[in-house]
């Protein structure tokens, strides 16, 4: 991990924290690194897209992750939630629609002693009203810690507005701008794309 990820992971154990980095920089990793400290610790990540959920569950550094999908049948979801609440999984990844349900809340209230972090990933998706209804649930479960920068969004999802913020600009050493001459063929292709837009 990068130095900023370790700093964010250490901060998230004590304070609400918001991170601001470019897409694909590894923000989500900051919120699951603390789970490596103890095998019984539990983390919940709320994501807005099923594709992100699948990616995070495949690529995470923690031993086990459960995905709670909204289109799964009710019995399968109930079994997964109960298995996660009983300690079979260390990381729960779900959509906001599932996070705010009474059955989810009921099952995880039992695990409060082990619940280390709640991450509201990509919470700037303000058009998802389910994100705005999460504040009550997140404050009941634990002091939520999320990947959120903007103060009004932090208030909406129930995060402390005085929490820590860690961010870097997108201008980094591993990203460079370059200018080069296009071949005639490339130039025609781009012209066609621009003209058709």
Coordinates of N, CA and C in Angstrom, one line a residue:
X1 N 0.8 -1.2 0.0 CA 0.0 0.0 0.0 C 0.9 1.3 0.0
X2 N 0.3 2.3 -0.5 CA 1.0 3.6 -0.5 C 0.9 4.2 0.9
X3 N 1.8 5.2 1.2 CA 1.8 5.8 2.5 C 0.4 6.5 2.9
X4 N -0.2 7.1 1.9 CA -1.5 7.7 2.2 C -2.6 6.7 2.5
X5 N -2.5 5.5 1.9 CA -3.4 4.4 2.3 C -3.3 4.0 3.7
X6 N -2.0 3.8 4.1 CA -1.7 3.4 5.5 C -2.2 4.5 6.5
X7 N -2.0 5.7 6.1 CA -2.4 6.8 7.0 C -3.9 6.8 7.1
X8 N -4.6 6.7 6.0 CA -6.1 6.6 6.0 C -6.6 5.4 6.8
X9 N -5.9 4.3 6.6 CA -6.3 3.0 7.4 C -6.2 3.2 8.9
X10 N -5.1 3.9 9.3 CA -4.9 4.1 10.7 C -5.9 5.1 11.2
X11 N -6.2 6.2 10.5 CA -7.2 7.2 10.9 C -8.6 6.6 11.0
X12 N -9.0 5.7 10.1 CA -10.3 5.2 10.1 C -10.7 4.4 11.3
X13 N -9.7 4.0 12.1 CA -9.9 3.2 13.3 C -10.3 4.2 14.4
X14 N -10.1 5.5 14.3 CA -10.3 6.4 15.4 C -11.4 7.5 15.0
X15 N -11.4 7.9 13.7 CA -12.2 9.0 13.3 C -13.0 8.7 12.0
X16 N -14.1 9.4 11.8 CA -14.7 9.4 10.5 C -13.6 10.0 9.6
X17 N -13.6 9.5 8.3 CA -12.6 10.1 7.4 C -13.2 10.1 6.0
X18 N -12.8 11.1 5.3 CA -13.2 11.2 3.9 C -11.9 11.2 3.1
X19 N -12.0 10.4 1.9 CA -10.8 10.4 1.1 C -11.2 10.9 -0.3
X20 N -10.3 11.6 -0.9 CA -10.5 12.1 -2.3 C -9.3 11.8 -3.2
X21 N -9.5 10.9 -4.0 CA -8.4 10.5 -5.0 C -9.1 10.2 -6.3
X22 N -8.3 10.0 -7.3 CA -8.8 9.7 -8.6 C -9.4 8.3 -8.7
X23 N -10.2 8.0 -9.7 CA -10.7 6.7 -9.9 C -9.6 5.6 -10.0
X24 N -9.7 4.5 -9.3 CA -8.8 3.5 -9.4 C -7.5 3.6 -8.6
X25 N -7.4 4.7 -7.7 CA -6.2 4.9 -6.9 C -6.1 4.0 -5.7
X26 N -7.2 3.4 -5.3 CA -7.2 2.5 -4.1 C -7.8 3.1 -2.9
X27 N -8.8 3.9 -3.1 CA -9.5 4.5 -1.9 C -10.1 3.4 -1.0
X28 N -10.8 2.5 -1.7 CA -11.6 1.4 -1.0 C -10.7 0.6 -0.1
X29 N -9.4 0.3 -0.6 CA -8.5 -0.5 0.2 C -8.2 0.1 1.6
X30 N -8.2 1.4 1.7 CA -8.0 2.1 3.0 C -9.0 1.6 4.1
X31 N -10.2 1.3 3.7 CA -11.2 1.0 4.6 C -11.3 -0.5 4.9
X32 N -10.6 -1.3 4.2 CA -10.5 -2.8 4.6 C -9.2 -3.2 5.1
X33 N -8.2 -2.4 5.0 CA -6.9 -2.7 5.6 C -7.0 -3.0 7.1
X34 N -7.8 -2.2 7.8 CA -7.9 -2.5 9.3 C -8.4 -3.9 9.6
X35 N -9.1 -4.5 8.7 CA -9.6 -5.9 8.9 C -8.5 -6.9 9.0
X36 N -7.3 -6.6 8.5 CA -6.2 -7.5 8.6 C -5.6 -7.6 10.0
X37 N -5.9 -6.7 10.8 CA -5.4 -6.7 12.2 C -5.9 -7.8 13.1
X38 N -7.1 -8.2 12.8 CA -7.7 -9.2 13.7 C -8.7 -10.0 12.9
X39 N -8.6 -11.3 12.9 CA -9.5 -12.1 12.0 C -10.9 -12.1 12.4
X40 N -11.3 -11.6 13.5 CA -12.7 -11.5 13.9 C -13.3 -10.2 13.7
X41 N -12.5 -9.2 13.2 CA -13.0 -7.9 12.9 C -13.9 -8.0 11.7
X42 N -14.9 -7.1 11.6 CA -15.9 -7.1 10.5 C -15.9 -5.7 9.9
X43 N -16.1 -5.7 8.6 CA -16.2 -4.4 7.9 C -17.4 -4.5 6.9
X44 N -18.1 -3.4 6.7 CA -19.2 -3.3 5.8 C -18.9 -2.2 4.8
X45 N -19.0 -2.5 3.5 CA -18.8 -1.5 2.5 C -20.1 -1.4 1.7
X46 N -20.6 -0.2 1.5 CA -21.8 0.0 0.7 C -21.3 0.6 -0.6
X47 N -21.6 0.0 -1.7 CA -21.3 0.4 -3.0 C -22.5 0.7 -3.8
X48 N -22.4 1.4 -4.9 CA -23.5 1.8 -5.7 C -23.8 0.9 -6.9
X49 N -22.8 0.1 -7.3 CA -22.9 -0.7 -8.5 C -22.5 -2.2 -8.2
X50 N -23.3 -3.1 -8.8 CA -22.9 -4.5 -8.6 C -21.6 -4.8 -9.1
X51 N -21.1 -4.2 -10.2 CA -19.8 -4.4 -10.8 C -18.7 -4.1 -9.8
X52 N -18.9 -3.0 -9.1 CA -17.9 -2.6 -8.0 C -17.9 -3.6 -6.9
X53 N -19.0 -4.1 -6.6 CA -19.2 -5.1 -5.5 C -18.4 -6.4 -5.9
X54 N -18.6 -6.8 -7.1 CA -17.9 -8.0 -7.6 C -16.4 -7.8 -7.6
X55 N -15.9 -6.7 -8.1 CA -14.5 -6.3 -8.2 C -13.9 -6.3 -6.8
X56 N -14.5 -5.7 -5.8 CA -14.0 -5.5 -4.5 C -13.9 -6.9 -3.8
X57 N -14.9 -7.7 -4.0 CA -14.9 -9.0 -3.4 C -13.8 -10.0 -3.9
X58 N -13.5 -9.8 -5.2 CA -12.5 -10.6 -5.8 C -11.0 -10.2 -5.5
X59 N -10.9 -8.9 -5.4 CA -9.5 -8.3 -5.2 C -9.1 -7.9 -3.8
X60 N -10.0 -8.1 -2.8 CA -9.7 -7.6 -1.5 C -8.6 -8.4 -0.8
X61 N -7.9 -7.8 0.2 CA -6.8 -8.4 0.9 C -7.3 -9.2 2.1
X62 N -8.5 -9.2 2.4 CA -9.1 -9.9 3.6 C -9.5 -11.3 3.2
X63 N -9.6 -12.2 4.2 CA -9.8 -13.6 3.9 C -11.1 -13.9 3.3
X64 N -12.2 -13.2 3.6 CA -13.5 -13.6 3.1 C -14.4 -12.4 2.9
X65 N -15.2 -12.4 1.9 CA -16.1 -11.3 1.6 C -17.5 -11.9 1.2
X66 N -18.5 -11.3 1.6 CA -19.9 -11.7 1.2 C -20.5 -10.6 0.4
X67 N -21.1 -11.0 -0.7 CA -21.8 -10.0 -1.5 C -23.3 -10.2 -1.3
X68 N -23.9 -9.1 -1.0 CA -25.4 -9.2 -0.8 C -26.0 -8.5 -2.0
X69 N -26.6 -9.3 -2.9 CA -27.2 -8.8 -4.1 C -28.7 -8.6 -4.0
X70 N -29.2 -7.5 -4.5 CA -30.6 -7.2 -4.3 C -31.5 -8.2 -5.1
X71 N -31.0 -8.7 -6.2 CA -31.8 -9.6 -7.0 C -31.7 -11.1 -6.5
X72 N -31.0 -11.4 -5.5 CA -30.9 -12.7 -4.9 C -32.2 -13.0 -4.3
X73 N -32.6 -14.3 -4.3 CA -33.9 -14.6 -3.6 C -33.8 -14.3 -2.1
X74 N -34.9 -14.1 -1.5 CA -35.0 -13.7 -0.1 C -34.3 -14.7 0.8
X75 N -34.5 -16.0 0.6 CA -33.9 -17.0 1.4 C -32.4 -17.0 1.3
X76 N -31.8 -16.9 0.1 CA -30.4 -16.8 0.0 C -29.8 -15.6 0.6
X77 N -30.4 -14.4 0.5 CA -30.0 -13.2 1.2 C -30.0 -13.4 2.7
X78 N -31.0 -14.0 3.2 CA -31.1 -14.2 4.7 C -30.0 -15.1 5.2
X79 N -29.8 -16.2 4.4 CA -28.7 -17.1 4.8 C -27.3 -16.4 4.8
X80 N -27.1 -15.6 3.7 CA -25.8 -14.9 3.6 C -25.6 -13.9 4.8
X81 N -26.7 -13.2 5.1 CA -26.7 -12.2 6.2 C -26.4 -12.9 7.5
X82 N -27.1 -14.0 7.7 CA -26.9 -14.8 9.0 C -25.5 -15.4 9.1
X83 N -24.9 -15.8 7.9 CA -23.6 -16.4 7.9 C -22.6 -15.3 8.2
X84 N -22.8 -14.1 7.6 CA -21.9 -13.0 7.9 C -22.0 -12.5 9.3
X85 N -23.2 -12.5 9.9 CA -23.4 -12.1 11.3 C -22.8 -13.1 12.2
X86 N -22.7 -14.3 11.8 CA -22.1 -15.4 12.7 C -20.6 -15.5 12.6
X87 N -20.0 -14.6 11.7 CA -18.6 -14.6 11.6 C -17.9 -15.4 10.5
X88 N -18.8 -15.9 9.6 CA -18.2 -16.7 8.5 C -17.5 -15.8 7.5
X89 N -17.9 -14.5 7.4 CA -17.3 -13.6 6.5 C -16.7 -12.4 7.3
X90 N -15.7 -11.9 6.8 CA -15.0 -10.7 7.5 C -15.4 -9.4 6.9
X91 N -15.8 -9.4 5.6 CA -16.2 -8.2 4.9 C -17.5 -8.4 4.2
X92 N -18.4 -7.5 4.4 CA -19.7 -7.5 3.8 C -19.8 -6.4 2.8
X93 N -20.1 -6.7 1.6 CA -20.3 -5.7 0.5 C -21.7 -5.7 0.0
X94 N -22.4 -4.6 0.1 CA -23.8 -4.5 -0.3 C -24.1 -3.2 -0.9
X95 N -25.3 -3.2 -1.5 CA -25.9 -2.0 -2.1 C -26.6 -1.2 -1.0
X96 N -26.8 0.1 -1.1 CA -27.5 0.8 -0.1 C -28.9 0.3 0.2
X97 N -29.6 -0.2 -0.8 CA -30.9 -0.7 -0.6 C -31.0 -1.9 0.4
X98 N -29.9 -2.7 0.4 CA -29.8 -3.8 1.4 C -29.4 -3.2 2.8
X99 N -28.4 -2.3 2.8 CA -27.8 -1.8 4.0 C -28.9 -1.2 4.9
X100 N -29.9 -0.6 4.3 CA -30.9 0.2 5.1 C -32.0 -0.7 5.6
X101 N -32.1 -2.0 5.2 CA -33.2 -2.8 5.5 C -33.2 -3.2 7.0
X102 N -34.4 -3.4 7.6 CA -34.4 -3.8 9.0 C -33.8 -5.1 9.3
X103 N -33.8 -6.1 8.4 CA -33.2 -7.4 8.6 C -31.7 -7.3 8.7
X104 N -31.1 -6.4 7.8 CA -29.7 -6.2 7.8 C -29.3 -5.6 9.2
X105 N -30.0 -4.6 9.5 CA -29.7 -3.9 10.8 C -29.8 -4.8 12.0
X106 N -30.9 -5.6 12.0 CA -31.1 -6.5 13.1 C -30.0 -7.5 13.3
X107 N -29.5 -8.1 12.2 CA -28.5 -9.1 12.2 C -27.1 -8.5 12.6
X108 N -26.8 -7.3 12.2 CA -25.5 -6.7 12.5 C -25.4 -6.0 13.8
X109 N -26.6 -5.7 14.4 CA -26.6 -5.1 15.8 C -25.9 -6.0 16.7
X110 N -26.0 -7.3 16.5 CA -25.4 -8.4 17.3 C -23.8 -8.3 17.2
X111 N -23.3 -7.8 16.1 CA -21.9 -7.9 15.9 C -21.2 -6.6 16.2
X112 N -21.8 -5.7 16.9 CA -21.2 -4.3 17.1 C -19.8 -4.4 17.7
X113 N -19.5 -5.3 18.6 CA -18.2 -5.4 19.2 C -17.1 -5.7 18.1
X114 N -17.5 -6.4 17.1 CA -16.5 -6.8 16.0 C -16.5 -5.8 14.9
X115 N -17.6 -4.9 14.8 CA -17.7 -4.1 13.6 C -16.7 -3.0 13.7
X116 N -15.7 -3.0 12.8 CA -14.5 -2.1 12.8 C -14.8 -0.9 12.0
X117 N -15.4 -1.1 10.8 CA -15.5 0.0 9.8 C -16.8 -0.2 9.0
X118 N -17.4 1.0 8.7 CA -18.5 1.0 7.7 C -18.0 2.0 6.6
X119 N -17.9 1.6 5.4 CA -17.4 2.4 4.3 C -18.6 2.7 3.4
X120 N -18.9 4.0 3.2 CA -19.9 4.4 2.2 C -19.1 4.8 1.0
X121 N -18.9 3.9 0.0 CA -18.1 4.1 -1.1 C -18.8 4.8 -2.2
X122 N -18.2 5.9 -2.7 CA -18.7 6.6 -3.8 C -20.1 7.3 -3.5
X123 N -20.2 7.8 -2.3 CA -21.4 8.4 -1.8 C -21.9 9.6 -2.5
X124 N -21.1 10.1 -3.4 CA -21.5 11.3 -4.1 C -22.6 11.0 -5.1
X125 N -23.0 9.8 -5.2 CA -24.1 9.4 -6.1 C -25.4 9.9 -5.5
X126 N -25.6 11.2 -5.4 CA -26.7 11.8 -4.7 C -28.1 11.5 -5.2
X127 N -28.1 11.1 -6.5 CA -29.4 10.7 -7.1 C -29.9 9.4 -6.6
X128 N -29.1 8.7 -5.9 CA -29.6 7.4 -5.2 C -30.1 7.7 -3.9
X129 N -31.4 7.8 -3.8 CA -32.1 8.2 -2.5 C -31.7 7.3 -1.4
X130 N -31.4 6.0 -1.7 CA -31.0 5.1 -0.7 C -29.8 5.5 0.1
X131 N -28.9 6.2 -0.6 CA -27.7 6.7 0.2 C -28.2 7.7 1.2
X132 N -29.2 8.6 0.9 CA -29.6 9.6 1.8 C -30.4 9.0 3.0
X133 N -30.9 7.8 2.9 CA -31.7 7.1 3.9 C -30.8 6.3 4.8
X134 N -29.5 6.2 4.5 CA -28.5 5.4 5.3 C -28.1 6.0 6.6
X135 N -28.2 7.3 6.8 CA -27.7 7.9 8.0 C -28.1 7.3 9.3
X136 N -29.4 7.0 9.4 CA -29.9 6.3 10.6 C -29.3 5.0 10.8
X137 N -29.2 4.2 9.8 CA -28.6 2.9 10.0 C -27.1 2.9 10.3
X138 N -26.4 3.8 9.6 CA -24.9 3.8 9.9 C -24.6 4.3 11.3
X139 N -25.4 5.3 11.8 CA -25.1 5.8 13.2 C -25.5 4.7 14.2
X140 N -26.5 3.9 13.9 CA -26.9 2.8 14.8 C -25.8 1.7 14.9
X141 N -25.2 1.4 13.8 CA -24.3 0.3 13.7 C -22.9 0.7 14.3
X142 N -22.3 1.8 14.0 CA -21.1 2.2 14.5 C -20.8 3.6 14.1
X143 N -19.7 4.2 14.6 CA -19.3 5.5 14.1 C -18.9 5.2 12.6
X144 N -19.7 5.6 11.7 CA -19.4 5.3 10.3 C -18.1 6.0 9.8
X145 N -17.4 5.3 8.9 CA -16.2 5.9 8.3 C -16.3 5.7 6.8
X146 N -16.4 6.8 6.1 CA -16.6 6.6 4.6 C -15.8 7.4 3.7
X147 N -15.8 6.9 2.4 CA -15.0 7.6 1.4 C -15.8 8.8 0.9
X148 N -16.0 9.8 1.6 CA -16.8 11.0 1.3 C -16.0 12.3 1.6
X149 N -16.0 13.2 0.6 CA -15.3 14.4 0.9 C -16.2 15.6 1.2
X150 N -17.3 15.8 0.4 CA -18.1 16.9 0.4 C -18.9 16.9 1.7
X151 N -18.9 18.1 2.4 CA -19.6 18.2 3.7 C -21.1 17.9 3.6
X152 N -21.8 18.4 2.6 CA -23.2 18.2 2.5 C -23.5 16.7 2.3
X153 N -22.7 16.0 1.6 CA -22.9 14.5 1.4 C -22.6 13.8 2.7
X154 N -21.5 14.2 3.4 CA -21.2 13.6 4.7 C -22.3 13.7 5.7
X155 N -23.0 14.9 5.7 CA -24.1 15.1 6.6 C -25.3 14.1 6.2
X156 N -25.5 14.0 4.9 CA -26.6 13.2 4.3 C -26.5 11.8 4.7
X157 N -25.3 11.2 4.7 CA -25.1 9.8 5.0 C -24.8 9.5 6.4
X158 N -24.8 10.6 7.3 CA -24.6 10.4 8.7 C -23.2 10.4 9.2
X159 N -22.2 10.9 8.4 CA -20.8 10.9 8.8 C -20.6 12.3 9.5
X160 N -19.6 12.2 10.4 CA -19.2 13.5 11.1 C -18.6 14.4 10.1
X161 N -19.0 15.7 10.2 CA -18.4 16.7 9.3 C -17.1 17.2 9.8
X162 N -16.7 16.8 11.0 CA -15.4 17.3 11.5 C -14.4 16.2 11.4
X163 N -14.7 15.1 10.8 CA -13.8 14.0 10.6 C -12.6 14.4 9.7
X164 N -11.6 13.5 9.7 CA -10.4 13.7 8.9 C -10.7 13.7 7.4
X165 N -9.8 14.3 6.6 CA -9.9 14.3 5.2 C -8.5 14.0 4.6
X166 N -8.4 13.1 3.7 CA -7.1 12.8 3.1 C -7.4 12.8 1.6
X167 N -6.6 13.7 0.8 CA -6.8 13.7 -0.6 C -5.5 14.1 -1.3
X168 N -5.4 13.7 -2.5 CA -4.3 14.2 -3.4 C -4.9 14.6 -4.7
X169 N -4.2 15.5 -5.4 CA -4.6 15.9 -6.7 C -4.4 14.8 -7.7
X170 N -5.0 14.9 -8.8 CA -4.8 13.9 -9.9 C -3.5 14.0 -10.6
X171 N -2.8 15.2 -10.4 CA -1.5 15.4 -11.0 C -0.5 14.6 -10.2
X172 N -0.1 13.4 -10.6 CA 0.8 12.6 -9.9 C 2.0 12.2 -10.8
X173 N 3.1 11.7 -10.2 CA 4.3 11.4 -11.0 C 4.0 10.3 -12.0
X174 N 3.1 9.4 -11.7 CA 2.8 8.3 -12.6 C 1.8 8.6 -13.7
X175 N 1.4 9.9 -13.8 CA 0.5 10.4 -14.9 C 1.2 11.5 -15.6
X176 N 1.3 11.4 -16.9 CA 2.0 12.5 -17.7 C 1.1 12.8 -18.9
X177 N 1.1 14.1 -19.2 CA 0.5 14.6 -20.4 C 1.5 14.6 -21.5
X178 N 1.1 14.3 -22.7 CA 2.0 14.3 -23.9 C 1.3 14.8 -25.1
X179 N 2.0 15.4 -26.0 CA 1.4 15.9 -27.2 C 2.2 15.2 -28.4
X180 N 1.5 14.7 -29.3 CA 2.1 14.1 -30.5 C 1.3 14.3 -31.7
X181 N 2.0 14.2 -32.9 CA 1.3 14.4 -34.2 C 0.6 13.1 -34.6
X182 N -0.6 13.2 -35.0 CA -1.4 12.1 -35.4 C -1.1 11.8 -36.9
X183 N -1.2 10.5 -37.2 CA -1.1 10.2 -38.6 C -2.3 10.6 -39.3
X184 N -2.3 10.7 -40.6 CA -3.4 11.1 -41.4 C -4.6 10.2 -41.1
X185 N -4.4 8.9 -41.0 CA -5.4 8.0 -40.8 C -6.1 8.2 -39.4
X186 N -5.3 8.4 -38.4 CA -5.8 8.7 -37.0 C -6.6 10.0 -37.0
X187 N -6.0 11.0 -37.7 CA -6.7 12.3 -37.8 C -8.1 12.2 -38.4
X188 N -8.2 11.5 -39.5 CA -9.5 11.3 -40.1 C -10.5 10.6 -39.2
X189 N -10.0 9.6 -38.5 CA -10.9 8.9 -37.6 C -11.4 9.8 -36.5
X190 N -10.5 10.6 -35.9 CA -11.0 11.5 -34.9 C -11.9 12.6 -35.4
X191 N -11.6 13.0 -36.7 CA -12.5 14.0 -37.3 C -13.9 13.5 -37.5
X192 N -14.0 12.2 -37.9 CA -15.3 11.6 -38.1 C -16.1 11.5 -36.8
X193 N -15.3 11.1 -35.7 CA -16.0 11.0 -34.4 C -16.5 12.3 -33.9
X194 N -15.7 13.4 -34.1 CA -16.1 14.7 -33.6 C -17.2 15.2 -34.4
X195 N -17.2 15.0 -35.7 CA -18.3 15.5 -36.6 C -19.6 14.8 -36.4
X196 N -19.5 13.5 -35.9 CA -20.8 12.8 -35.7 C -21.4 13.1 -34.3
X197 N -20.6 13.7 -33.4 CA -21.1 14.0 -32.1 C -22.1 15.1 -32.1

